[in-house]
Amino acid sequence: MSLNPLRLPPVAALVILVSLAIVPMAIAALTLTINNSPEAYIPPQSEAAILERQLRERFPGDEVLVAAFVSEDLYQDAFLERLEQLVATMQEHPLVERVLAPETMDHISGTADGFVVEPLLDAAIRARLDPDERRARLLADRFAPGLLVSEDGGLIALAVRPRELDNSLQRLSVEDAFKQALAETGLEAELVAMSGQLPLDAAQLRATIRDSLTFVPATLAIGLVLIAWLFRRWLALVVALAVINAGVGTALLMLVVLGQPFTLITAILSPLMVSLSVAFLLHWYNAMAMAERQKSASEADAAATSPWRVRRAWGAIHRPALFSALTTAAGLISLSMSEIPPIHALGQSAAVGVLMLYLLVAWILPPIFARWDRGAWARPGKGIGILDAPVAWLRRLGMRYPRWVLILTVLLLAAGAPQVANVEVESDLFRFFHEDHPITQSNQVLTERLSGVTALEVVFEAPARDTFKQVEPLREIQAFREWIAARPEVDRVTTLVDMIEEMHWGFHAEDPDYRRLPAQSDLIAQYLFIYDGTDLYELVDRDFRITRVLLNLNVNGASKINAVIDDIEAFLEQQALGELTFDIAGFGRLFADQERLLIEGQIRGLMLAVGLIFLLMVVIWRSFSAALLCMVPNLSPILVIFIVMGLFGIWLDMATAMITGVAVGIAVDDTIHVYYGYRSRRARGRSPVWALARTYQHAGRAVTATTLILSAQFLLLLGSPFMPTNDFGLLTALGLVTALLFDLLVLPALLMVTAGWWWARGQRKAALSAPEADRSSRAEAREVSRRS
Amino acid sequence: MQTPFLTDARLFLALSLALLWALAMPGLALADTERGRALARQVYERPDGRDTASYGTMILTEAGREPRVRRLYSYRRDGAGGEVANLIRFTAPADIADTGLLTIDRADGSTDQWVYLPALGRDRRIPSSRKGGRFVGSDLFYEDLQDRKVDEDRHRWLRQETLEGVTTEVLESIPTDPDNSVYGRRLSWIHPKTLIPMRIDFYQPGGKTPFKRLRVYKVERIQGYWTVTDSLMQDLESGHQTRLTADETVYDQDLPERLFSNRALKDPALERPFRP
C-alpha cells in the first residue's frame, strides 16, 4: 500500500498544527523551573551528590554571596553602622541562613582572669574602641583576615549564606534583596566586589535569560525573513511560525517531562530547535518550488492544482526528511550518554523535538498546503542564485580533480590533527564571562585581596562519637592543615584545630606559646564543653564524629581543582589515619566531578553518534560501503572542530562538549539529501557524472542555503556576553560550514573515485552488449558536463 | 423599614461606645500592667527556701543523634540584700567531671560568672555581656541561669488561658533596657497556685514568633516548696532540646557563703558535704 500524505483531513491537520503550536509551549511556560546551581549539573545518584546531601544535613552549605567594601572610613561609626544595618536587613530575609560579618563572627580572646567568645566587632564592642583599635582587632583575629578583612585592613567583606535554595530564581531574589539593602543603607559607593556562587549563578541566569530573549527572536526572525524572501508566500510564513513554535514547545515540554530545569545548557534548546525547524521547512518549501519548476508540458494542467504540487514535493523529500530526522535525532540522542543532567536532557529533548518536526513537515503540512495553498510558487529568490556559482565551482573541482582534492584534504587534516592533543578539557565558571564583566572583576578583587572563592571541603569521619575531642585524631587534622596550607593553590584553611588552639590561647591570657593544640584530651573536651559560640559547629558536628576542613582555593578551573583533589587524596592515603575516613566535598568537588563526567560523556556520546548514524546509513542505503562513504563528510567536521579548538585554545567544557553531537546530527542531513539524489539517479541507470551533476544542480543550492541560514543563526550567538553560548555558536557554525564544504567538494571527489571503477567496469560490459546504449550514455555525460 | 430616627440612634450608640472604649482603654491597660507587675513580683518572691542543693540530669537531644547525658549538682543561696549565688558542678561524663560554673547575681542587677576547667586547674571569668552564649552547648543561655529582677522588665497581664487542663495567667515581660537581655519579649503561662511558669515562650528582639520554649512537665512539693523536677527547653528553629530533671533536691541546708567562691569553684571537695 502506497503512502498517502493527504489522507488526513485538512481541518484536522490544521487543528493538530495549531494545538501543537500552542499547548506544549503553554504547558512548558507554566511548569518549567529555572535552576542553574552546581547541583543541577551533577547526577543526583553520583557519589559526590550523595555526599553533598549527607554533608548538608549536618553542616551549612558553601554557597555564598561575598560583598567587599573599600572606603577611607571603613572603621568609622558612619560606615560600620550602615554595615550593621545591612547585616540586620539580610539576616531577616527568609532565604538567608546566616550573614558572616564582623558583627556576627565569633572572636575568641582572653584577659588576665577571663576568657570570652564574643562577636568580632558589634555595636557594643565598637562603642569601646576607636577606629584604629577596631582595625587592629579585625586584623589580629585568627579567622577574619582573608575572609572578612584584607591583610592590609583596607577592605572589609561580608558573606551572605542562603538556606538550601531550590532554584536560581531564589538566588536572584537573595541577590536583589541584597542590592536593595545596599541602596537603602547607602553602601553602594563603597562596594568594590560582589562575587561567590550565588551572584555567579544569578549572573549566569541573567545572561541565560537575556540570551534567550535575544537569540530566540533573532534566530526566528532570520528564519522567517529568509523564508519570506525565498518563497514569498504568506501561508509558508504563518505555517513556519506554527511549526517553529511546535518544535520549540515540544522540546521544552520534554524537559519538563524529564524533570529537568532550564539551565544555561538547556537554554540552547530554543535557538537550536528554531534552527532545526527552519532547516526542515526549507527543504519542504524548496521541494514545493522545485516541483512546480519541473513540471512537464503534459503535467501543466495538473500542476495548477495544489494537491499535485504537494504530492510531487512530498515524493521528493519525505524519505530524505525521514532519514535526516532519524540521523539528526541520533546525533542529538548521543548527548544523552553524558551523565551531566542538562546535557543528557538537552539531547533527549531536542531529539524528540526533531522527530516532532518530521511528523509535522511530512504528515501535517501536506494536507494544509493541498487545501489552502493557492497560486504558483515563486522561484526561490534570485538573490540565492549567487550561491549557484560557488556550488558549481566546488562540485566541478571535486569531480574533475578528485584525487587531488582527496589528497589535499587528507594532508590538511593530518597537518591539523596534532592540534587535537592541545584541546584542554577544562571548565571555569568565572571564565564563562568576559574579562570586563562585573562578576569576573569582582572575583579578581576577592582573590587578590581576600582569598580564592573556590570552596573545597575535606570531611573526616570517625566511627565513634567524641573522637574529635581526642588529641590523636586532631593531630592528624593538624598535620593535614600544615601540609595543605603550604600549597600555592590554597589561600585559606579553617579547621576545628584552629578553634581549639584559639581557646587554649584565650584561656592563657593570649600567651602566644599557648596558641597550639593542647596535649590533654580532657582539656580539649572541657574547652569544647564550655564553648558557647556558633562557629565551632560549622566545623564539627555536635557528635564530634565528623569534622570538615574548609579550604579556599585560588583556582577556578575544574582540572586544576581536580589536581588539588588528587594530591589531597594521595597525601591522606599515605597518612596513618587509623579509623578515620575522609572524603572531599563542597562546590569545588561538585564542579571538578563535572570534568570527569564531561570527558566520559564526550567519548561515549561521540561513539554513540557515529555508531548510530552509521547504522542508520547502512539501513537507509542498504550498503555498508555507501554508509562508510557518507560518514567521511560528517566525521571530518568533528576533526576540524577539535583542530580549531586546539589551535585557538578553546576549552572542551560544558557548552563545547555538546557541539559534536549537535553539529554531526545537523550536518548529516545535507549528506543525506545529496547522496539520496545521487543514488536515485544512479538507480535509474544514470552515469555517476550525470547523477552527480543533476543532484548538485537540484540539492546543492538547498543544502548550501540551509547551511548558510543555520550558520547565520548560530553565529548570532557570538553576540552573547556569555562565553559558552559564544563558543557553542561559533563552533557549531564552523562544523556546519565544514560539513557543507565536505559535501560540496570532498563527497563528489569521493564518489568520483569510488564510482570510477564500477562505472568503467559497467562501460566495458555495456560496450560488449549494446554499443548504441554506450554512445547514448557518453553523449549524456558530455552534455551534463558541458551544462555544469 | 428602618426609620431615620433609629438609624441616628444606632449611630449615636456606636459613637458613644467607641468613645467610652477609647476613654477606658488607658485605664484598662494600666490595670493590666499593674496586674502583670504584681504577678511578676509574686513569681519572683515565690517561696523557694534560703538555699537549695539538687542533683539531676541534663539531657541534650537532637533528631538523628544519640542524646548526650550529663549529671550535675547545683546549689543556690539567697544572700543579703537580694544577692543570689549559684554553683553548678558537672560529674559526668568523665572527661568533663568537676567542671564548674559559678554565678553571682548582685543586688544592683549586675552578674559575675566564672567557669572552672579541672584539666587546666584554673578558673576564668566570663564577661557579663555574654548573656546570649549557650551554656555548655545546651539550649539554655547564660542569661537563663541568671537571676532576673522584677524591675528589669515591663510586665503586662494578658489573659487567662487553659494549658493542659490547668488555668494559667499569661504574663508578658519586655526588658526595660533592650541591651539588658538577649530576648525581646517573654510570655509566661503562670500556674496561679504554685506561681511557677508552666511554659515560657522566648522571642528575639523584633521577632514575631518565639524561637525558644520552656515547658515544665513535673512540679513536686519538697519540704513545703514547689519544685520543678522536670523541664524541657526547646530551640524551636533547630529542634534541639535540653531536658533538665532534678532527682534529689534539698532546701535550707544553710549553705555557707564560702561555697560560692572561686576557691570552692576550683575545689569540688568543698561542696561535697552539701550534696543531696
mmCIF file of N, CA and C in Angstrom, chain A residues 95-176:
data_model
loop_
_atom_site.group_PDB
_atom_site.id
_atom_site.type_symbol
_atom_site.label_atom_id
_atom_site.label_comp_id
_atom_site.label_asym_id
_atom_site.label_seq_id
_atom_site.Cartn_x
_atom_site.Cartn_y
_atom_site.Cartn_z
ATOM 1 N N LEU A 95 15.169 33.746 53.075
ATOM 2 C CA LEU A 95 16.010 32.768 52.375
ATOM 3 C C LEU A 95 17.456 32.788 52.858
ATOM 4 N N VAL A 96 17.745 33.661 53.828
ATOM 5 C CA VAL A 96 19.129 33.777 54.304
ATOM 6 C C VAL A 96 19.296 33.003 55.610
ATOM 7 N N GLU A 97 20.319 32.165 55.627
ATOM 8 C CA GLU A 97 20.563 31.361 56.827
ATOM 9 C C GLU A 97 21.452 32.115 57.811
ATOM 10 N N ARG A 98 22.493 32.738 57.293
ATOM 11 C CA ARG A 98 23.405 33.476 58.168
ATOM 12 C C ARG A 98 24.176 34.513 57.347
ATOM 13 N N VAL A 99 24.483 35.611 57.983
ATOM 14 C CA VAL A 99 25.370 36.589 57.349
ATOM 15 C C VAL A 99 26.661 36.598 58.159
ATOM 16 N N LEU A 100 27.755 36.235 57.502
ATOM 17 C CA LEU A 100 29.053 36.264 58.176
ATOM 18 C C LEU A 100 29.634 37.663 57.996
ATOM 19 N N ALA A 101 29.802 38.336 59.102
ATOM 20 C CA ALA A 101 30.291 39.719 59.067
ATOM 21 C C ALA A 101 31.033 39.975 60.378
ATOM 22 N N PRO A 102 31.775 41.074 60.473
ATOM 23 C CA PRO A 102 32.479 41.348 61.724
ATOM 24 C C PRO A 102 31.526 41.307 62.928
ATOM 25 N N GLU A 103 30.285 41.673 62.694
ATOM 26 C CA GLU A 103 29.315 41.741 63.774
ATOM 27 C C GLU A 103 28.836 40.365 64.232
ATOM 28 N N THR A 104 28.845 39.402 63.323
ATOM 29 C CA THR A 104 28.238 38.105 63.641
ATOM 30 C C THR A 104 29.260 36.995 63.845
ATOM 31 N N MET A 105 30.510 37.257 63.538
ATOM 32 C CA MET A 105 31.501 36.195 63.646
ATOM 33 C C MET A 105 32.071 36.129 65.062
ATOM 34 N N ASP A 106 32.286 34.913 65.543
ATOM 35 C CA ASP A 106 32.853 34.722 66.881
ATOM 36 C C ASP A 106 34.303 35.181 66.927
ATOM 37 N N HIS A 107 34.642 35.780 68.050
ATOM 38 C CA HIS A 107 36.046 36.164 68.280
ATOM 39 C C HIS A 107 36.440 35.628 69.647
ATOM 40 N N ILE A 108 37.493 34.861 69.691
ATOM 41 C CA ILE A 108 37.930 34.280 70.960
ATOM 42 C C ILE A 108 39.064 35.138 71.503
ATOM 43 N N SER A 109 38.942 35.505 72.761
ATOM 44 C CA SER A 109 40.037 36.298 73.352
ATOM 45 C C SER A 109 40.150 35.991 74.833
ATOM 46 N N GLY A 110 41.250 36.392 75.399
ATOM 47 C CA GLY A 110 41.487 36.133 76.815
ATOM 48 C C GLY A 110 42.054 37.360 77.494
ATOM 49 N N THR A 111 41.843 37.433 78.818
ATOM 50 C CA THR A 111 42.449 38.503 79.616
ATOM 51 C C THR A 111 43.170 37.824 80.774
ATOM 52 N N ALA A 112 43.681 38.629 81.681
ATOM 53 C CA ALA A 112 44.432 38.059 82.806
ATOM 54 C C ALA A 112 43.579 37.068 83.590
ATOM 55 N N ASP A 113 42.279 37.361 83.770
ATOM 56 C CA ASP A 113 41.458 36.445 84.566
ATOM 57 C C ASP A 113 40.241 35.933 83.808
ATOM 58 N N GLY A 114 40.169 36.290 82.545
ATOM 59 C CA GLY A 114 38.939 35.931 81.825
ATOM 60 C C GLY A 114 39.178 35.276 80.490
ATOM 61 N N PHE A 115 38.102 34.886 79.922
ATOM 62 C CA PHE A 115 38.097 34.209 78.644
ATOM 63 C C PHE A 115 36.753 34.508 78.016
ATOM 64 N N VAL A 116 36.749 34.815 76.726
ATOM 65 C CA VAL A 116 35.456 35.170 76.133
ATOM 66 C C VAL A 116 35.371 34.766 74.662
ATOM 67 N N VAL A 117 34.220 34.280 74.308
ATOM 68 C CA VAL A 117 33.871 34.103 72.895
ATOM 69 C C VAL A 117 32.787 35.142 72.650
ATOM 70 N N GLU A 118 33.100 36.134 71.851
ATOM 71 C CA GLU A 118 32.145 37.234 71.651
ATOM 72 C C GLU A 118 32.177 37.664 70.184
ATOM 73 N N PRO A 119 31.228 38.504 69.762
ATOM 74 C CA PRO A 119 31.266 38.965 68.366
ATOM 75 C C PRO A 119 32.572 39.696 68.074
ATOM 76 N N LEU A 120 33.025 39.539 66.837
ATOM 77 C CA LEU A 120 34.293 40.161 66.469
ATOM 78 C C LEU A 120 34.212 41.691 66.588
ATOM 79 N N LEU A 121 33.160 42.252 66.043
ATOM 80 C CA LEU A 121 33.020 43.709 66.140
ATOM 81 C C LEU A 121 31.541 44.086 65.992
ATOM 82 N N ASP A 122 30.823 44.067 67.091
ATOM 83 C CA ASP A 122 29.427 44.513 67.022
ATOM 84 C C ASP A 122 29.316 45.913 67.632
ATOM 85 N N ALA A 123 28.099 46.412 67.730
ATOM 86 C CA ALA A 123 27.909 47.801 68.173
ATOM 87 C C ALA A 123 28.477 48.019 69.575
ATOM 88 N N ALA A 124 28.278 47.021 70.457
ATOM 89 C CA ALA A 124 28.747 47.177 71.840
ATOM 90 C C ALA A 124 30.268 47.255 71.897
ATOM 91 N N ILE A 125 30.929 46.390 71.129
ATOM 92 C CA ILE A 125 32.403 46.381 71.144
ATOM 93 C C ILE A 125 32.924 47.637 70.436
ATOM 94 N N ARG A 126 32.240 47.980 69.362
ATOM 95 C CA ARG A 126 32.624 49.189 68.614
ATOM 96 C C ARG A 126 32.607 50.412 69.526
ATOM 97 N N ALA A 127 31.620 50.460 70.424
ATOM 98 C CA ALA A 127 31.465 51.634 71.291
ATOM 99 C C ALA A 127 32.667 51.839 72.205
ATOM 100 N N ARG A 128 33.387 50.766 72.517
ATOM 101 C CA ARG A 128 34.512 50.931 73.442
ATOM 102 C C ARG A 128 35.873 50.996 72.733
ATOM 103 N N LEU A 129 35.860 50.993 71.401
ATOM 104 C CA LEU A 129 37.124 51.042 70.653
ATOM 105 C C LEU A 129 37.150 52.231 69.705
ATOM 106 N N ASP A 130 38.363 52.787 69.482
ATOM 107 C CA ASP A 130 38.468 53.836 68.465
ATOM 108 C C ASP A 130 38.753 53.165 67.112
ATOM 109 N N PRO A 131 38.660 53.915 66.004
ATOM 110 C CA PRO A 131 38.802 53.293 64.681
ATOM 111 C C PRO A 131 40.081 52.472 64.516
ATOM 112 N N ASP A 132 41.198 52.959 65.052
ATOM 113 C CA ASP A 132 42.446 52.216 64.910
ATOM 114 C C ASP A 132 42.390 50.891 65.669
ATOM 115 N N GLU A 133 41.753 50.938 66.839
ATOM 116 C CA GLU A 133 41.633 49.708 67.634
ATOM 117 C C GLU A 133 40.690 48.694 66.960
ATOM 118 N N ARG A 134 39.679 49.222 66.330
ATOM 119 C CA ARG A 134 38.753 48.336 65.613
ATOM 120 C C ARG A 134 39.492 47.612 64.489
ATOM 121 N N ARG A 135 40.274 48.379 63.755
ATOM 122 C CA ARG A 135 41.048 47.807 62.644
ATOM 123 C C ARG A 135 42.014 46.757 63.174
ATOM 124 N N ALA A 136 42.682 47.111 64.267
ATOM 125 C CA ALA A 136 43.661 46.193 64.864
ATOM 126 C C ALA A 136 42.969 44.913 65.342
ATOM 127 N N ARG A 137 41.766 45.061 65.893
ATOM 128 C CA ARG A 137 41.033 43.889 66.403
ATOM 129 C C ARG A 137 40.692 42.925 65.254
ATOM 130 N N LEU A 138 40.249 43.490 64.145
ATOM 131 C CA LEU A 138 39.903 42.643 62.996
ATOM 132 C C LEU A 138 41.137 41.929 62.449
ATOM 133 N N LEU A 139 42.230 42.690 62.353
ATOM 134 C CA LEU A 139 43.440 42.103 61.766
ATOM 135 C C LEU A 139 44.096 41.082 62.692
ATOM 136 N N ALA A 140 43.870 41.247 63.996
ATOM 137 C CA ALA A 140 44.501 40.323 64.953
ATOM 138 C C ALA A 140 43.702 39.028 65.113
ATOM 139 N N ASP A 141 42.491 39.010 64.596
ATOM 140 C CA ASP A 141 41.664 37.817 64.748
ATOM 141 C C ASP A 141 42.236 36.658 63.925
ATOM 142 N N ARG A 142 42.052 35.473 64.446
ATOM 143 C CA ARG A 142 42.601 34.298 63.772
ATOM 144 C C ARG A 142 41.907 34.038 62.429
ATOM 145 N N PHE A 143 40.619 34.298 62.357
ATOM 146 C CA PHE A 143 39.844 33.855 61.200
ATOM 147 C C PHE A 143 39.429 34.980 60.241
ATOM 148 N N ALA A 144 39.407 36.218 60.715
ATOM 149 C CA ALA A 144 38.874 37.306 59.875
ATOM 150 C C ALA A 144 39.763 37.689 58.688
ATOM 151 N N PRO A 145 41.095 37.836 58.873
ATOM 152 C CA PRO A 145 41.908 38.248 57.721
ATOM 153 C C PRO A 145 41.805 37.224 56.581
ATOM 154 N N GLY A 146 41.566 37.730 55.407
ATOM 155 C CA GLY A 146 41.406 36.837 54.252
ATOM 156 C C GLY A 146 39.976 36.387 54.065
ATOM 157 N N LEU A 147 39.149 36.605 55.099
ATOM 158 C CA LEU A 147 37.746 36.215 54.979
ATOM 159 C C LEU A 147 36.842 37.458 55.053
ATOM 160 N N LEU A 148 37.057 38.251 56.110
ATOM 161 C CA LEU A 148 36.217 39.438 56.298
ATOM 162 C C LEU A 148 37.005 40.733 56.171
ATOM 163 N N VAL A 149 38.287 40.632 56.199
ATOM 164 C CA VAL A 149 39.110 41.845 56.073
ATOM 165 C C VAL A 149 40.380 41.479 55.295
ATOM 166 N N SER A 150 40.806 42.418 54.432
ATOM 167 C CA SER A 150 42.044 42.148 53.686
ATOM 168 C C SER A 150 43.240 42.281 54.621
ATOM 169 N N GLU A 151 44.350 41.672 54.233
ATOM 170 C CA GLU A 151 45.538 41.646 55.095
ATOM 171 C C GLU A 151 46.014 43.065 55.446
ATOM 172 N N ASP A 152 45.766 44.027 54.547
ATOM 173 C CA ASP A 152 46.193 45.401 54.826
ATOM 174 C C ASP A 152 45.100 46.205 55.545
ATOM 175 N N GLY A 153 43.980 45.585 55.785
ATOM 176 C CA GLY A 153 42.902 46.265 56.500
ATOM 177 C C GLY A 153 42.132 47.260 55.644
ATOM 178 N N GLY A 154 42.466 47.355 54.373
ATOM 179 C CA GLY A 154 41.836 48.349 53.510
ATOM 180 C C GLY A 154 40.526 47.906 52.878
ATOM 181 N N LEU A 155 40.120 46.694 53.162
ATOM 182 C CA LEU A 155 38.876 46.173 52.572
ATOM 183 C C LEU A 155 38.143 45.341 53.614
ATOM 184 N N ILE A 156 36.863 45.574 53.741
ATOM 185 C CA ILE A 156 36.033 44.775 54.652
ATOM 186 C C ILE A 156 34.989 44.039 53.821
ATOM 187 N N ALA A 157 34.756 42.788 54.173
ATOM 188 C CA ALA A 157 33.800 41.988 53.401
ATOM 189 C C ALA A 157 32.763 41.355 54.314
ATOM 190 N N LEU A 158 31.705 40.914 53.712
ATOM 191 C CA LEU A 158 30.729 40.088 54.428
ATOM 192 C C LEU A 158 30.264 38.994 53.475
ATOM 193 N N ALA A 159 29.750 37.929 54.057
ATOM 194 C CA ALA A 159 29.279 36.813 53.234
ATOM 195 C C ALA A 159 27.854 36.468 53.641
ATOM 196 N N VAL A 160 26.963 36.508 52.672
ATOM 197 C CA VAL A 160 25.568 36.138 52.927
ATOM 198 C C VAL A 160 25.408 34.666 52.537
ATOM 199 N N ARG A 161 25.014 33.860 53.515
ATOM 200 C CA ARG A 161 24.870 32.426 53.229
ATOM 201 C C ARG A 161 23.383 32.088 53.193
ATOM 202 N N PRO A 162 22.884 31.649 52.045
ATOM 203 C CA PRO A 162 21.446 31.356 51.960
ATOM 204 C C PRO A 162 21.113 30.005 52.579
ATOM 205 N N ARG A 163 19.837 29.808 52.839
ATOM 206 C CA ARG A 163 19.367 28.470 53.203
ATOM 207 C C ARG A 163 19.458 27.613 51.952
ATOM 208 N N GLU A 164 19.097 26.346 52.058
ATOM 209 C CA GLU A 164 19.159 25.482 50.886
ATOM 210 C C GLU A 164 18.151 26.000 49.862
ATOM 211 N N LEU A 165 18.664 26.419 48.707
ATOM 212 C CA LEU A 165 17.785 27.029 47.709
ATOM 213 C C LEU A 165 17.426 26.005 46.640
ATOM 214 N N ASP A 166 16.187 26.107 46.165
ATOM 215 C CA ASP A 166 15.710 25.121 45.200
ATOM 216 C C ASP A 166 15.991 25.511 43.758
ATOM 217 N N ASN A 167 16.083 26.787 43.513
ATOM 218 C CA ASN A 167 16.238 27.182 42.113
ATOM 219 C C ASN A 167 16.927 28.541 42.005
ATOM 220 N N SER A 168 17.251 28.872 40.759
ATOM 221 C CA SER A 168 18.026 30.087 40.511
ATOM 222 C C SER A 168 17.218 31.351 40.755
ATOM 223 N N LEU A 169 15.902 31.264 40.629
ATOM 224 C CA LEU A 169 15.090 32.462 40.873
ATOM 225 C C LEU A 169 15.210 32.885 42.334
ATOM 226 N N GLN A 170 15.333 31.898 43.221
ATOM 227 C CA GLN A 170 15.518 32.227 44.641
ATOM 228 C C GLN A 170 16.866 32.919 44.844
ATOM 229 N N ARG A 171 17.881 32.438 44.122
ATOM 230 C CA ARG A 171 19.203 33.081 44.233
ATOM 231 C C ARG A 171 19.118 34.523 43.740
ATOM 232 N N LEU A 172 18.400 34.686 42.656
ATOM 233 C CA LEU A 172 18.208 36.020 42.106
ATOM 234 C C LEU A 172 17.498 36.911 43.130
ATOM 235 N N SER A 173 16.537 36.316 43.834
ATOM 236 C CA SER A 173 15.777 37.097 44.818
ATOM 237 C C SER A 173 16.679 37.518 45.987
ATOM 238 N N VAL A 174 17.568 36.625 46.427
ATOM 239 C CA VAL A 174 18.505 36.983 47.508
ATOM 240 C C VAL A 174 19.426 38.104 47.029
ATOM 241 N N GLU A 175 19.911 37.966 45.804
ATOM 242 C CA GLU A 175 20.815 38.995 45.290
ATOM 243 C C GLU A 175 20.088 40.338 45.147
ATOM 244 N N ASP A 176 18.877 40.283 44.659
ATOM 245 C CA ASP A 176 18.103 41.523 44.529
ATOM 246 C C ASP A 176 17.854 42.163 45.894
#
